Short mmCIF file of C-alpha atoms and ligand atoms in Angstrom, two decimals:
data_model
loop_
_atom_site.label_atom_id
_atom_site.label_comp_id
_atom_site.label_asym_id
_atom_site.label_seq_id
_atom_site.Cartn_x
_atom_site.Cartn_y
_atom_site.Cartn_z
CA UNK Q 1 -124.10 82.46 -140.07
CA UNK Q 2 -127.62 81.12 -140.71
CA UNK Q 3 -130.74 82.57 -143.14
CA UNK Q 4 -134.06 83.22 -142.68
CA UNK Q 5 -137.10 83.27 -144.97
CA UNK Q 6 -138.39 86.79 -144.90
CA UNK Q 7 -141.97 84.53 -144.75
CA UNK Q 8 -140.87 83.06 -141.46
CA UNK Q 9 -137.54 84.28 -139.38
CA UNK Q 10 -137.84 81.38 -137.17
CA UNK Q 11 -137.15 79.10 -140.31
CA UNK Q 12 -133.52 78.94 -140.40
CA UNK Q 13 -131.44 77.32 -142.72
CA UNK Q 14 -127.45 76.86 -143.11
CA UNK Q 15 -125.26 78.97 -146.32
CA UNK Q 16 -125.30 75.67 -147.74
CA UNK Q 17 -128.65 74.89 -147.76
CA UNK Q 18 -129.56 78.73 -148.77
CA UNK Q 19 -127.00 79.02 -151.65
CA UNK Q 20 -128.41 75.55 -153.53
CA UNK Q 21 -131.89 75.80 -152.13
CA UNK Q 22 -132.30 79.24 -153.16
CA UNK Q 23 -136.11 80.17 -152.49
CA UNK Q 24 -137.43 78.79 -149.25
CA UNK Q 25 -140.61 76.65 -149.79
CA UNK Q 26 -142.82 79.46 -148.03
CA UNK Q 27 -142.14 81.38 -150.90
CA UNK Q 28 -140.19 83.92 -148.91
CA UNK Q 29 -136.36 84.89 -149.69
CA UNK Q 30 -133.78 84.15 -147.53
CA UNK Q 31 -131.52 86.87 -145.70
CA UNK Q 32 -128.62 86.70 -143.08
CA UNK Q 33 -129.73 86.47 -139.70
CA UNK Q 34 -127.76 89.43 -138.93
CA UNK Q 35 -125.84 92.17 -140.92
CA UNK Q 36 -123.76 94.24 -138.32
CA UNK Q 37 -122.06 97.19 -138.77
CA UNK Q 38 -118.25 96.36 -139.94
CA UNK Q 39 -115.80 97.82 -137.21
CA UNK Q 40 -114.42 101.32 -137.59
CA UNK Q 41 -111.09 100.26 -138.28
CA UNK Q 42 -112.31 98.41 -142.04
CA UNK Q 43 -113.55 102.37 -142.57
CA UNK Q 44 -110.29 104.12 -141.38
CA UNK Q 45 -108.41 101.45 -143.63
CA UNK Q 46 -110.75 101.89 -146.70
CA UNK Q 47 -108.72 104.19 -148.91
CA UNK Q 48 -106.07 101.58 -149.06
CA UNK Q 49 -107.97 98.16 -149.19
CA UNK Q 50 -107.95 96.50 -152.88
CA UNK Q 51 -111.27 95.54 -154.64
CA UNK Q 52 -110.80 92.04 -153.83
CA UNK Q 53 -109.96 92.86 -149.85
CA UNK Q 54 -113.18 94.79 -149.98
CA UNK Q 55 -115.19 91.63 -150.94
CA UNK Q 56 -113.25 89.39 -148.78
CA UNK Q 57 -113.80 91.48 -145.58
CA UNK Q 58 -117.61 92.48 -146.47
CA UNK Q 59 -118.20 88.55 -147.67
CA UNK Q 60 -116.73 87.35 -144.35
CA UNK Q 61 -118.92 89.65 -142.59
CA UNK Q 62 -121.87 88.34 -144.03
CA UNK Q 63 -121.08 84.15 -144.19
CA UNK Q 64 -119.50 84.50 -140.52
CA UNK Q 65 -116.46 81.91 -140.50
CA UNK Q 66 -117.37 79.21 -142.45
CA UNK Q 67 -115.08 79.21 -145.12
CA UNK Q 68 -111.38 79.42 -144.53
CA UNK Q 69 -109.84 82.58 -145.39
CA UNK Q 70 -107.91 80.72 -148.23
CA UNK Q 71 -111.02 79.16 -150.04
CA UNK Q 72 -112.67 82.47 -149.55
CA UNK Q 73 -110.34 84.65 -150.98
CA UNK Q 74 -109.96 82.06 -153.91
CA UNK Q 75 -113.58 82.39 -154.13
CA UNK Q 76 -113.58 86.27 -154.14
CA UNK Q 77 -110.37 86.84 -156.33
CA UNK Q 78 -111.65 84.31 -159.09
CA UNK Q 79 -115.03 86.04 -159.34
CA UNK Q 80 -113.86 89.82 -158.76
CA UNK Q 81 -111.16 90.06 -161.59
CA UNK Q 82 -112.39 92.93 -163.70
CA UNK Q 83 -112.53 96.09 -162.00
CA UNK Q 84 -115.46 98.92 -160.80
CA UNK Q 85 -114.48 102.75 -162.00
CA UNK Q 86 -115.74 105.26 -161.20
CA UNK Q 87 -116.28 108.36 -164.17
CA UNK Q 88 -116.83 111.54 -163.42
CA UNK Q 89 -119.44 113.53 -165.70
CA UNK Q 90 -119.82 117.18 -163.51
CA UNK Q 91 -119.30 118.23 -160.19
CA UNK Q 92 -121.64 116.24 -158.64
CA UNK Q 93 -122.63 113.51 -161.06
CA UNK Q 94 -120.44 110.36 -160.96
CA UNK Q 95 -121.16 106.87 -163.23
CA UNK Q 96 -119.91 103.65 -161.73
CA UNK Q 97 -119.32 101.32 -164.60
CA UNK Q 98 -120.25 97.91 -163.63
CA UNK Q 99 -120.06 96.44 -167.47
CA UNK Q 100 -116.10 95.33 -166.97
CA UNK Q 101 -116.97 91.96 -166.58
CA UNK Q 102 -117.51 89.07 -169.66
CA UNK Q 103 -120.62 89.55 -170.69
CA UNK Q 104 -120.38 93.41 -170.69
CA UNK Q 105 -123.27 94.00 -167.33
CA UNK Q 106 -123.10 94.06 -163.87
CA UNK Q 107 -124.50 90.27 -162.97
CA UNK Q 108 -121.09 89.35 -164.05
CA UNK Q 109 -120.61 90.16 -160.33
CA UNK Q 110 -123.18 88.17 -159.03
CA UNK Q 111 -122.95 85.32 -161.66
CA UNK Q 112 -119.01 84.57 -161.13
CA UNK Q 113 -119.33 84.93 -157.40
CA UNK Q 114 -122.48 82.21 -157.03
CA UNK Q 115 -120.76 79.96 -159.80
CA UNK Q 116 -117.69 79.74 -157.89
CA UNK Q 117 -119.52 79.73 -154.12
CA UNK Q 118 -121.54 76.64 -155.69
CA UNK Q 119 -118.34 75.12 -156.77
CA UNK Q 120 -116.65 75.34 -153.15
CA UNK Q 121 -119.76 73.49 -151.76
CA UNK Q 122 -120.64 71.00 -154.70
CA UNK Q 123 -116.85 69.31 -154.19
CA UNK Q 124 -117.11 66.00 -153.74
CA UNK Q 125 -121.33 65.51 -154.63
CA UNK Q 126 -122.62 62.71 -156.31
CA UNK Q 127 -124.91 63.92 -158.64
CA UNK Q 128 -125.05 67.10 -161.14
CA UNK Q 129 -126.41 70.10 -160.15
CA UNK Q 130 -128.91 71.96 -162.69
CA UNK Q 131 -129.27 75.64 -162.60
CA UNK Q 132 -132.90 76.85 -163.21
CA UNK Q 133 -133.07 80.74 -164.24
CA UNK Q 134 -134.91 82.98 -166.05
CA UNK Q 135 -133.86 86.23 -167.52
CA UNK Q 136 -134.62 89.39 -169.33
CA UNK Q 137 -132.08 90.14 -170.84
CA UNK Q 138 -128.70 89.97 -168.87
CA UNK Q 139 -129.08 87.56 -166.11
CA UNK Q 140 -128.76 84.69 -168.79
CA UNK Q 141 -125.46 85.80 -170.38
CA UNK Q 142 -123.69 86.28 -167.21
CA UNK Q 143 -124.92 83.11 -165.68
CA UNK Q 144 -123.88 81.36 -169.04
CA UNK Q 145 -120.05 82.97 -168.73
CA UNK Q 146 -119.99 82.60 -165.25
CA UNK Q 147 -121.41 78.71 -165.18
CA UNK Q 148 -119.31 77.52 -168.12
CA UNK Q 149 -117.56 74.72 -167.71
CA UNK Q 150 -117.86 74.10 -164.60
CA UNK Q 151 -117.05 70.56 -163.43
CA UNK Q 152 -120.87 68.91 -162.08
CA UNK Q 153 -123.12 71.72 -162.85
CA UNK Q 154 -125.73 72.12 -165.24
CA UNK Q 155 -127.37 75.19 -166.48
CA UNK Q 156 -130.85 75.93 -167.81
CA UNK Q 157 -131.78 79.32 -169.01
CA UNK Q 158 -135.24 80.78 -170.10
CA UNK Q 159 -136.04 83.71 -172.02
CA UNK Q 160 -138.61 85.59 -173.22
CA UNK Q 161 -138.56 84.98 -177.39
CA UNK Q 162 -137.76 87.90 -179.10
CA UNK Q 163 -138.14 90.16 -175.90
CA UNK Q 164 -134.04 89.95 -175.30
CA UNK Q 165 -131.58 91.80 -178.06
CA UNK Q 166 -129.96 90.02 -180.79
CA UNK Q 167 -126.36 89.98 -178.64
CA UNK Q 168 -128.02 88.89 -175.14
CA UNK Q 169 -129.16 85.85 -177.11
CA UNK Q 170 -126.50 85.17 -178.45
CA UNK Q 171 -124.86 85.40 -175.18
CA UNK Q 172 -126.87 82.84 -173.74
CA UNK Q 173 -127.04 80.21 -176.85
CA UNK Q 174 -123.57 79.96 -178.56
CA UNK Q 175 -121.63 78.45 -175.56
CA UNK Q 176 -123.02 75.03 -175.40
CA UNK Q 177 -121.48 72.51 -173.19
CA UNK Q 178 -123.29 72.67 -169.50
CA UNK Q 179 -125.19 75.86 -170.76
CA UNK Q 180 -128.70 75.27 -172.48
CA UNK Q 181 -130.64 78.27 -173.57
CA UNK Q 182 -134.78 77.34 -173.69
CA UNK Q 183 -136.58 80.11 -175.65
CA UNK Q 184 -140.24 80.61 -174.11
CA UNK Q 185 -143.21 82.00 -176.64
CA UNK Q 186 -144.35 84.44 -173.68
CA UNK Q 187 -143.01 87.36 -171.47
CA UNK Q 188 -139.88 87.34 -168.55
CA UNK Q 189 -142.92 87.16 -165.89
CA UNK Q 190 -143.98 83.47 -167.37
CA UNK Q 191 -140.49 82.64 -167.36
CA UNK Q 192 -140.09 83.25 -163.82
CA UNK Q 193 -143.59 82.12 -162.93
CA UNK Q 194 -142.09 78.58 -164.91
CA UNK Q 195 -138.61 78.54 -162.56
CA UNK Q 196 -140.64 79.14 -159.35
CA UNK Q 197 -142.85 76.56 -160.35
CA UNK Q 198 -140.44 73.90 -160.58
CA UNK Q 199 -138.62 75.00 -157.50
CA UNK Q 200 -141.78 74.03 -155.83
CA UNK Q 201 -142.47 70.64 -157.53
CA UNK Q 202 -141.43 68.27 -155.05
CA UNK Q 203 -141.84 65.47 -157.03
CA UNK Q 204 -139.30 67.21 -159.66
CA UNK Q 205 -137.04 68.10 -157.06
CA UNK Q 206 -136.58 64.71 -155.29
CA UNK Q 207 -135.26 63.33 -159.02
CA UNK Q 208 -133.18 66.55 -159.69
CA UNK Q 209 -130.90 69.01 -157.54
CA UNK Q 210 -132.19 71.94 -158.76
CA UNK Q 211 -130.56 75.40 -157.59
CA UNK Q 212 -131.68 78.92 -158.73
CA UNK Q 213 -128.96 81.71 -160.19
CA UNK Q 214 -131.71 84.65 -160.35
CA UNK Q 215 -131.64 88.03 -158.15
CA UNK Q 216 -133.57 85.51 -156.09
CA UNK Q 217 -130.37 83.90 -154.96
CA UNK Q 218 -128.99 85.41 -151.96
CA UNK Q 219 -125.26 84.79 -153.04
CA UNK Q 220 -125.32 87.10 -156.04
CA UNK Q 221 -126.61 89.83 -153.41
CA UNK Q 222 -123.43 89.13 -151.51
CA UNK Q 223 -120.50 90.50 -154.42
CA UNK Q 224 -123.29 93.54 -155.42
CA UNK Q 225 -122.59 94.91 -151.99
CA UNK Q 226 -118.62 95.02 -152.78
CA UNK Q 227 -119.01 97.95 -155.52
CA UNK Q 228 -120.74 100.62 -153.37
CA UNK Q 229 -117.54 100.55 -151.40
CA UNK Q 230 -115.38 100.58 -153.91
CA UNK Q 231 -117.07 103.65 -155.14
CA UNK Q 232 -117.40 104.98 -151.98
CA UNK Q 233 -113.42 104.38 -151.71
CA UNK Q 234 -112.94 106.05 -154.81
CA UNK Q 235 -114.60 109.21 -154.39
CA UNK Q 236 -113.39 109.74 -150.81
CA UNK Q 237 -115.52 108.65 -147.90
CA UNK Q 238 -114.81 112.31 -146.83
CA UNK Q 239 -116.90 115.20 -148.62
CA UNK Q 240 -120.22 115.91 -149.54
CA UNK Q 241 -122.71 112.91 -149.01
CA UNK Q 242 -123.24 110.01 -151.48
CA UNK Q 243 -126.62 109.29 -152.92
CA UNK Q 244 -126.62 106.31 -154.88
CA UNK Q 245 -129.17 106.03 -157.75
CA UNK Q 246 -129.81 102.63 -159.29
CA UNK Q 247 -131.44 101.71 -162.53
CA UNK Q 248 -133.84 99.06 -161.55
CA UNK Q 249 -135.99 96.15 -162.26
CA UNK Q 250 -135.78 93.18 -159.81
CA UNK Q 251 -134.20 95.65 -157.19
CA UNK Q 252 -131.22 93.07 -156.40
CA UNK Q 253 -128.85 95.88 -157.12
CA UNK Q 254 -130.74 98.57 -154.84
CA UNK Q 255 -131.05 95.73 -151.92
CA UNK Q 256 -127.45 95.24 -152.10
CA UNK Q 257 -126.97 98.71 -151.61
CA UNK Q 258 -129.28 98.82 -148.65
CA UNK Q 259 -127.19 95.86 -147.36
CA UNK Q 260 -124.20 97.63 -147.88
CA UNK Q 261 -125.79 100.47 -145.82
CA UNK Q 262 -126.75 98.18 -143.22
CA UNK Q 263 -123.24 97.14 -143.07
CA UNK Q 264 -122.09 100.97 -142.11
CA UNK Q 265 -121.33 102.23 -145.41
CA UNK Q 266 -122.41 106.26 -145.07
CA UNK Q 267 -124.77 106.72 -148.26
CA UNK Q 268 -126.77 109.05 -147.58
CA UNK Q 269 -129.98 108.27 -150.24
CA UNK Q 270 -130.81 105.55 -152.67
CA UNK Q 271 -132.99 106.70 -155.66
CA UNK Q 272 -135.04 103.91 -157.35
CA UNK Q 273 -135.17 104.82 -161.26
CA UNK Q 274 -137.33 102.56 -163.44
CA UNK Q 275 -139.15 102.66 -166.39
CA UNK Q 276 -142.49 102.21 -166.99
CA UNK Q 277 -142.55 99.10 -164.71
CA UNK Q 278 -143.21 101.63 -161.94
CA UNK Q 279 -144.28 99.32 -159.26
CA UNK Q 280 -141.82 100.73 -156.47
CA UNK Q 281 -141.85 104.16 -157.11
CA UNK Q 282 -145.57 104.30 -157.39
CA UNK Q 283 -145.59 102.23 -153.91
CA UNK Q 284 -142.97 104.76 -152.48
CA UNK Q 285 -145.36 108.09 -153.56
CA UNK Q 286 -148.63 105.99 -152.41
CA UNK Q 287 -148.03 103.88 -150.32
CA UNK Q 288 -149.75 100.87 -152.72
CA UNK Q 289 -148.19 97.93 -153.65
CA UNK Q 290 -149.86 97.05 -156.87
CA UNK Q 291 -147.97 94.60 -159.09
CA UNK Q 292 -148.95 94.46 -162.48
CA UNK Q 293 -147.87 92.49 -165.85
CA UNK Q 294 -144.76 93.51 -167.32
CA UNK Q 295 -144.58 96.56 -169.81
CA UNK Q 296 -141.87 96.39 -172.93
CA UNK Q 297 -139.86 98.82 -173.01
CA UNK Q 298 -136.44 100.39 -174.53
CA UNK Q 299 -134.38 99.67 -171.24
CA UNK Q 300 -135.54 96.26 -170.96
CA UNK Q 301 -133.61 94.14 -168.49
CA UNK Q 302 -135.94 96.03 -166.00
CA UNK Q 303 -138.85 95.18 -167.53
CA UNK Q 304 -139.97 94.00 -164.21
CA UNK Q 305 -143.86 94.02 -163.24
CA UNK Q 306 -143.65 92.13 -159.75
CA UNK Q 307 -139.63 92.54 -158.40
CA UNK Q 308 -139.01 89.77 -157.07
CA UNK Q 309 -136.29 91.41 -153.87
CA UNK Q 310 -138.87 93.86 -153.03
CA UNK Q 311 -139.69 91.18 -149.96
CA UNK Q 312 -136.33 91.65 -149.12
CA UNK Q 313 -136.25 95.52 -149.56
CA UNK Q 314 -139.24 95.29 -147.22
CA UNK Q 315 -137.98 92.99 -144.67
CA UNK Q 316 -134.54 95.12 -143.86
CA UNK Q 317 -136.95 97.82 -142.42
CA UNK Q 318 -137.99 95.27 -140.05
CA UNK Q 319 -141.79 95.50 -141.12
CA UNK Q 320 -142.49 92.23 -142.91
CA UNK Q 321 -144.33 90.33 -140.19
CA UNK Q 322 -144.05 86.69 -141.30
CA UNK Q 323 -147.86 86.86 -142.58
CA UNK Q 324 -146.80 88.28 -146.14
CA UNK Q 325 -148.74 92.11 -145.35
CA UNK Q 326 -146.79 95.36 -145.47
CA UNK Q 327 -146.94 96.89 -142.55
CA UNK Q 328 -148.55 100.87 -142.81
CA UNK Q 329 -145.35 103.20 -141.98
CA UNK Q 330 -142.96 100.76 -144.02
CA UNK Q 331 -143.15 103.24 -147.13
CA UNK Q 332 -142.83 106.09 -145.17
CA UNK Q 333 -139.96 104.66 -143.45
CA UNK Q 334 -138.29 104.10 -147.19
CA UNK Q 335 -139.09 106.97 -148.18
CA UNK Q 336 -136.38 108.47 -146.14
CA UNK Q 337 -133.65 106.68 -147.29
CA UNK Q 338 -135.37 105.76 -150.92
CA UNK Q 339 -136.91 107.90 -153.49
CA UNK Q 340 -138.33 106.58 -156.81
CA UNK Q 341 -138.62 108.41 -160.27
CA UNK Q 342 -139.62 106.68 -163.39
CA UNK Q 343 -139.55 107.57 -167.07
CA UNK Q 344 -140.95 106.73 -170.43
CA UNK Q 345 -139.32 105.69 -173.52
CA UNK Q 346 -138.85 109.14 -175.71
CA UNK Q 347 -137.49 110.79 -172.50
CA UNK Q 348 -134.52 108.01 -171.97
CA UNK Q 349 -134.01 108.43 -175.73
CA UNK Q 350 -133.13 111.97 -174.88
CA UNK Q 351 -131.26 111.18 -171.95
CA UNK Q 352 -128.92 108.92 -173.79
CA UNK Q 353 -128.44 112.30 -176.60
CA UNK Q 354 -127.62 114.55 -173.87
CA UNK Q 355 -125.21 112.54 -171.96
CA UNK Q 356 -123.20 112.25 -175.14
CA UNK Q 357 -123.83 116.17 -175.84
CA UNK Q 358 -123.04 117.44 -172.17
CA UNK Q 359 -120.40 115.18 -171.24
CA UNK Q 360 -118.78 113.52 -174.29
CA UNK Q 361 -120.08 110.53 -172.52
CA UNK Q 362 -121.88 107.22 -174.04
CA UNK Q 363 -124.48 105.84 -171.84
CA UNK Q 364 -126.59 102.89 -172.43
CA UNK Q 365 -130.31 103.18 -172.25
CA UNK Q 366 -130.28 101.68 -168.51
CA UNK Q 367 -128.36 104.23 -167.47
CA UNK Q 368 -129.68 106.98 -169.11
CA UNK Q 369 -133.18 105.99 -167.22
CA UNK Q 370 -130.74 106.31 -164.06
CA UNK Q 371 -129.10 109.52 -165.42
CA UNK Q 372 -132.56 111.17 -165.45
CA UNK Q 373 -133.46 110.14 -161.72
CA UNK Q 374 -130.63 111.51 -160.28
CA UNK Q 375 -130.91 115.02 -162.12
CA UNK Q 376 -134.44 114.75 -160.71
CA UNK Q 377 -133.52 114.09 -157.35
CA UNK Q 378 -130.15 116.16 -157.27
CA UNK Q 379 -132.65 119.29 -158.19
CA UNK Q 380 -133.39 119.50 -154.37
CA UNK Q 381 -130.68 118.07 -153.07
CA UNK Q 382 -127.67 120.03 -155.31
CA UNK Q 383 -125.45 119.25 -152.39
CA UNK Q 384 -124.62 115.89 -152.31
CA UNK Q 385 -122.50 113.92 -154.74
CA UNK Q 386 -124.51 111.43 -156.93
CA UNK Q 387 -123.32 108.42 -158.35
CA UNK Q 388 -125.53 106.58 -161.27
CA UNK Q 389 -124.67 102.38 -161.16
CA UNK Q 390 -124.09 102.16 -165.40
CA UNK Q 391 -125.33 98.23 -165.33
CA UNK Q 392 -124.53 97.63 -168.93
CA UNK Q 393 -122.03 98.71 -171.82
CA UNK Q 394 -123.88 100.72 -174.02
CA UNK Q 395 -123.10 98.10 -176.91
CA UNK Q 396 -125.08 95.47 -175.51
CA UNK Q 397 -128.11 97.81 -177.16
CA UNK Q 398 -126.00 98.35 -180.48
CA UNK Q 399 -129.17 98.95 -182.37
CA UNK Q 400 -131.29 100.96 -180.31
CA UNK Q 401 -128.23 102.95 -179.62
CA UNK Q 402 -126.79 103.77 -182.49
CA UNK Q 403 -130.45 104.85 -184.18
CA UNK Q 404 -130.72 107.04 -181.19
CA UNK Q 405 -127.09 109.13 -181.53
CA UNK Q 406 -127.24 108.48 -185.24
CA UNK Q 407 -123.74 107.01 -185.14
CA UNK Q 408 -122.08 103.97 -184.78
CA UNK Q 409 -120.58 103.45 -181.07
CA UNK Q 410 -117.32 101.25 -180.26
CA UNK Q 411 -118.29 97.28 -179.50
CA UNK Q 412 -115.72 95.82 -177.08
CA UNK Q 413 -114.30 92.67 -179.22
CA UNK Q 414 -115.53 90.07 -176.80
CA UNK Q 415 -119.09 91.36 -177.89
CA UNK Q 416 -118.09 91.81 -181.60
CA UNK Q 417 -116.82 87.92 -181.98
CA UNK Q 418 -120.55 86.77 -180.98
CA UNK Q 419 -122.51 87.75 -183.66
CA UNK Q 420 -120.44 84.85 -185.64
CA UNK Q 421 -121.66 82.20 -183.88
CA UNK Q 422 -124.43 79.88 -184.22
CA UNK Q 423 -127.79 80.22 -181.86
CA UNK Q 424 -128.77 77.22 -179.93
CA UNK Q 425 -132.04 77.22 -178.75
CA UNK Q 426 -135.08 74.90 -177.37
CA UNK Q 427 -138.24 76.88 -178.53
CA UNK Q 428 -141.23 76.28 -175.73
CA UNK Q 429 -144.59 77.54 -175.18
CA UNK Q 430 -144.98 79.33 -172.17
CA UNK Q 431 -146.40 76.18 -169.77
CA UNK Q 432 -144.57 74.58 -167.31
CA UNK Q 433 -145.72 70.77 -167.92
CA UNK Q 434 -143.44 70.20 -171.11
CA UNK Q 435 -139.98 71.98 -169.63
CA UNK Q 436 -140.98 69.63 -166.38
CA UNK Q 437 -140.76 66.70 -168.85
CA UNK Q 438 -137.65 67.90 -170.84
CA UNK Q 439 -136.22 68.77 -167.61
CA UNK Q 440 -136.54 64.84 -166.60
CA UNK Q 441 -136.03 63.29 -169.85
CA UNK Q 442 -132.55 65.55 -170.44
CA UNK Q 443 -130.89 65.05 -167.01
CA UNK Q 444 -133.28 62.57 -164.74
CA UNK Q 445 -131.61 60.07 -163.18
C1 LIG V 501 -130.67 93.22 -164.49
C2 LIG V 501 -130.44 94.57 -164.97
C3 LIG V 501 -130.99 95.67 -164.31
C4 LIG V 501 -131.92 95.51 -163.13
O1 LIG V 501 -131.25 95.04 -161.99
P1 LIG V 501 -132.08 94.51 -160.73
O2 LIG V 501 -131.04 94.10 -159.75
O3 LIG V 501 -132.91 93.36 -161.21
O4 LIG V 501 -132.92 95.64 -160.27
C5 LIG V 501 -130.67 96.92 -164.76
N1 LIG V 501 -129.88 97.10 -165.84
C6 LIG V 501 -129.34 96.08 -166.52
C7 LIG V 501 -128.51 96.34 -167.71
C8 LIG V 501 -129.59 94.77 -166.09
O5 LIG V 501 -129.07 93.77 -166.76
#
């Protein structure tokens, strides 16, 4: 299997080169050249197929056969060990919790899957690899669990100063070892503006091997795609239709879903729910695409002005043309599969109440933004089952959570034993030029 840059299909590069690589220099994203349909027979033997056969089958679909089927299923069985329920709340309202995993949120998935991917092809390299990302929120804390330790990788994480809770930072500064946390005086946009910046230093990059670990890296796509089957498996692939709503921000989740679509999966809607970073659904009702800087808000991992998959998104429906324009039908063409809803701050607040009241059910306020899309959507469409992607455990926003039920909520202990540990941070002002330099000085050869 090769990739493409959604900038230029013609420039193709190998998994290798797309995994460690991980933005093409034309700025685009890479994709698989192709994503066909899985054969009936993986659909007829669904019901029966483990987690972990799920991502072996769907991941060999999508690499072709370049790994052996022992490496890959080491690969797949080291990363998926933590498992994807789904919880029912009423007839037609489902919640898949993806916050098994170490650091309590979904890019646990993505995280241990890349780490381990990188691992397989890193064997036997000469010098260190150094891991560039920037996060919101949770990207950091998985990439620091799933990255730890590992033998010849380094990784480097940026975030936003005082724009991440008190747990996510401790998350990603009380490992130490190959993890080191850089805390940026400015917003997740200039910490992402920073990563892509060095990505395209060539200078930088002929004295370091720099990789990515952000949605931006097509291998944490690849294990996001596993979880829409198993949910699909678990309700029964039989019965009403399955929409799939997705609380959103870079839109890695929802392109994995389309992905998974595109590999046969019947769902029969996506709903986009944001919060008041309302690029897509705004672009879905108008047909503009009108980034903007990011807004703070409660449910901030998705405090996302400019998401950075919506190339990707774009590209699947076949109408990015290689000269970075959106062609004019592509958001009526989404619209069909995709609907977007977005809400403000006070009405997640009383989303997260009246899950708890209705259903007996704590939902963090990520979720809750998804909880409200779905009840929006499922208004006109009563008929088809919904299922709301929980991305985090509701105690990774202790605080905010708590003040909103009024009560304390249960913290799972591997959360509980952080708030112990000592905070290791770089502080930085939000300019590229001085992480260049600590970037050479720290690991330059
Ligand atoms: C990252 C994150 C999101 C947004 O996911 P994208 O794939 O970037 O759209 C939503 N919720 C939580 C808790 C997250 O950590």
């Amino acid at each position: 299997m090769q990739f493409y840059s959604t900038n230029d299909v013609t420039h193709r590069v190998s998994v290798e080169e797309a995994i460690f690589r991980g933005l093409p220099a034309d700025k685009g994203l890479y994709m698989p050249e192709r994503i066909d349909p899985l054969p009936a027979s993986f659909f007829r033997e669904l019901p029966e197929l483990s987690f972990t056969e799920i991502g072996f089958r769907v991941t060999r679909q999508l690499l072709g056969d370049e790994i052996n089927d022992t490496d890959l299923r080491t690969i797949v069985e080291g990363a998926i060990n933590f498992p994807a329920p789904v919880v029912q709340l009423d007839e037609q309202k489902y919640v898949l919790e993806l916050f098994h995993g170490p650091s309590l949120a979904f890019k646990d998935f993505g995280a241990r899957f890349m780490s381990r991917l990188m691992g397989y092809y890193n064997r036997g390299k000469e010098h260190e690899l150094i891991i560039l990302v920037a996060t919101s929120g949770d990207t950091g804390g998985a990439v620091a669990a799933g990255f730890y330790d590992t033998p010849g990788i380094q990784v480097v994480i940026l975030y936003p100063s005082g724009k991440v809770s008190a747990l996510q930072e401790k998350q990603l500064t009380t490992l130490g070892k190959n993890i080191h946390a850089l805390e940026i005086d400015g917003t997740f946009d200039d910490c992402q503006a920073i990563v892509k910046q060095a990505f395209l230093d060539a200078p930088l990059r002929e004295r370091l091997r720099l990789s990515s670990a952000n949605s931006i890296n097509i291998s944490r796509l690849i294990p996001q795609t596993f979880y829409y089957f198993e949910a699909v498996k678990q309700l029964g692939i039989a019965g009403d239709p399955i929409a799939f709503c997705v609380p959103s921000g870079n839109f890695g989740n929802l392109t994995a879903g389309l992905i998974a679509r595109q590999l046969g999966l019947p769902i029969h809607h996506f709903i986009a729910a944001t919060n008041q970073n309302d690029v897509v659904p705004r672009f879905l009702t108008s047909g503009t695409y009108d980034v903007k800087p990011s807004i703070p808000t409660l449910s901030n991992a998705m405090d996302v002005g400019a998401p950075s998959n919506f190339a990707r998104m774009v590209n699947l429906f076949g109408h990015l043309d290689g000269k970075q324009t959106i062609a004019a039908n592509t958001h009526t063409d989404l619209q069909d599969i995709l609907s977007g809803y977005s809400f403000d701050d006070q009405t997640t607040e009383s989303a997260v109440r009246e899950v708890e009241q209705q259903y007996g059910y704590t939902i963090d306020p990520h979720g809750a933004v998804g909880y409200l899309a779905l009840d929006a959507w499922q208004n006109t469409h009563p008929a088809t089952r919904g299922v709301i992607l929980e991305t985090a455990h509701p105690s990774k926003f202790k605080p905010d959570v708590e003040r909103i039920l009024g009560h304390p909520i249960h913290v799972p202990q591997r959360l509980a034993e952080l708030a112990d540990k000592e905070k290791v941070a770089h502080p930085f002002a939000a300019s590229y030029l001085p992480i260049k330099e600590w970037l050479l000085a720290t690991f330059g050869v």
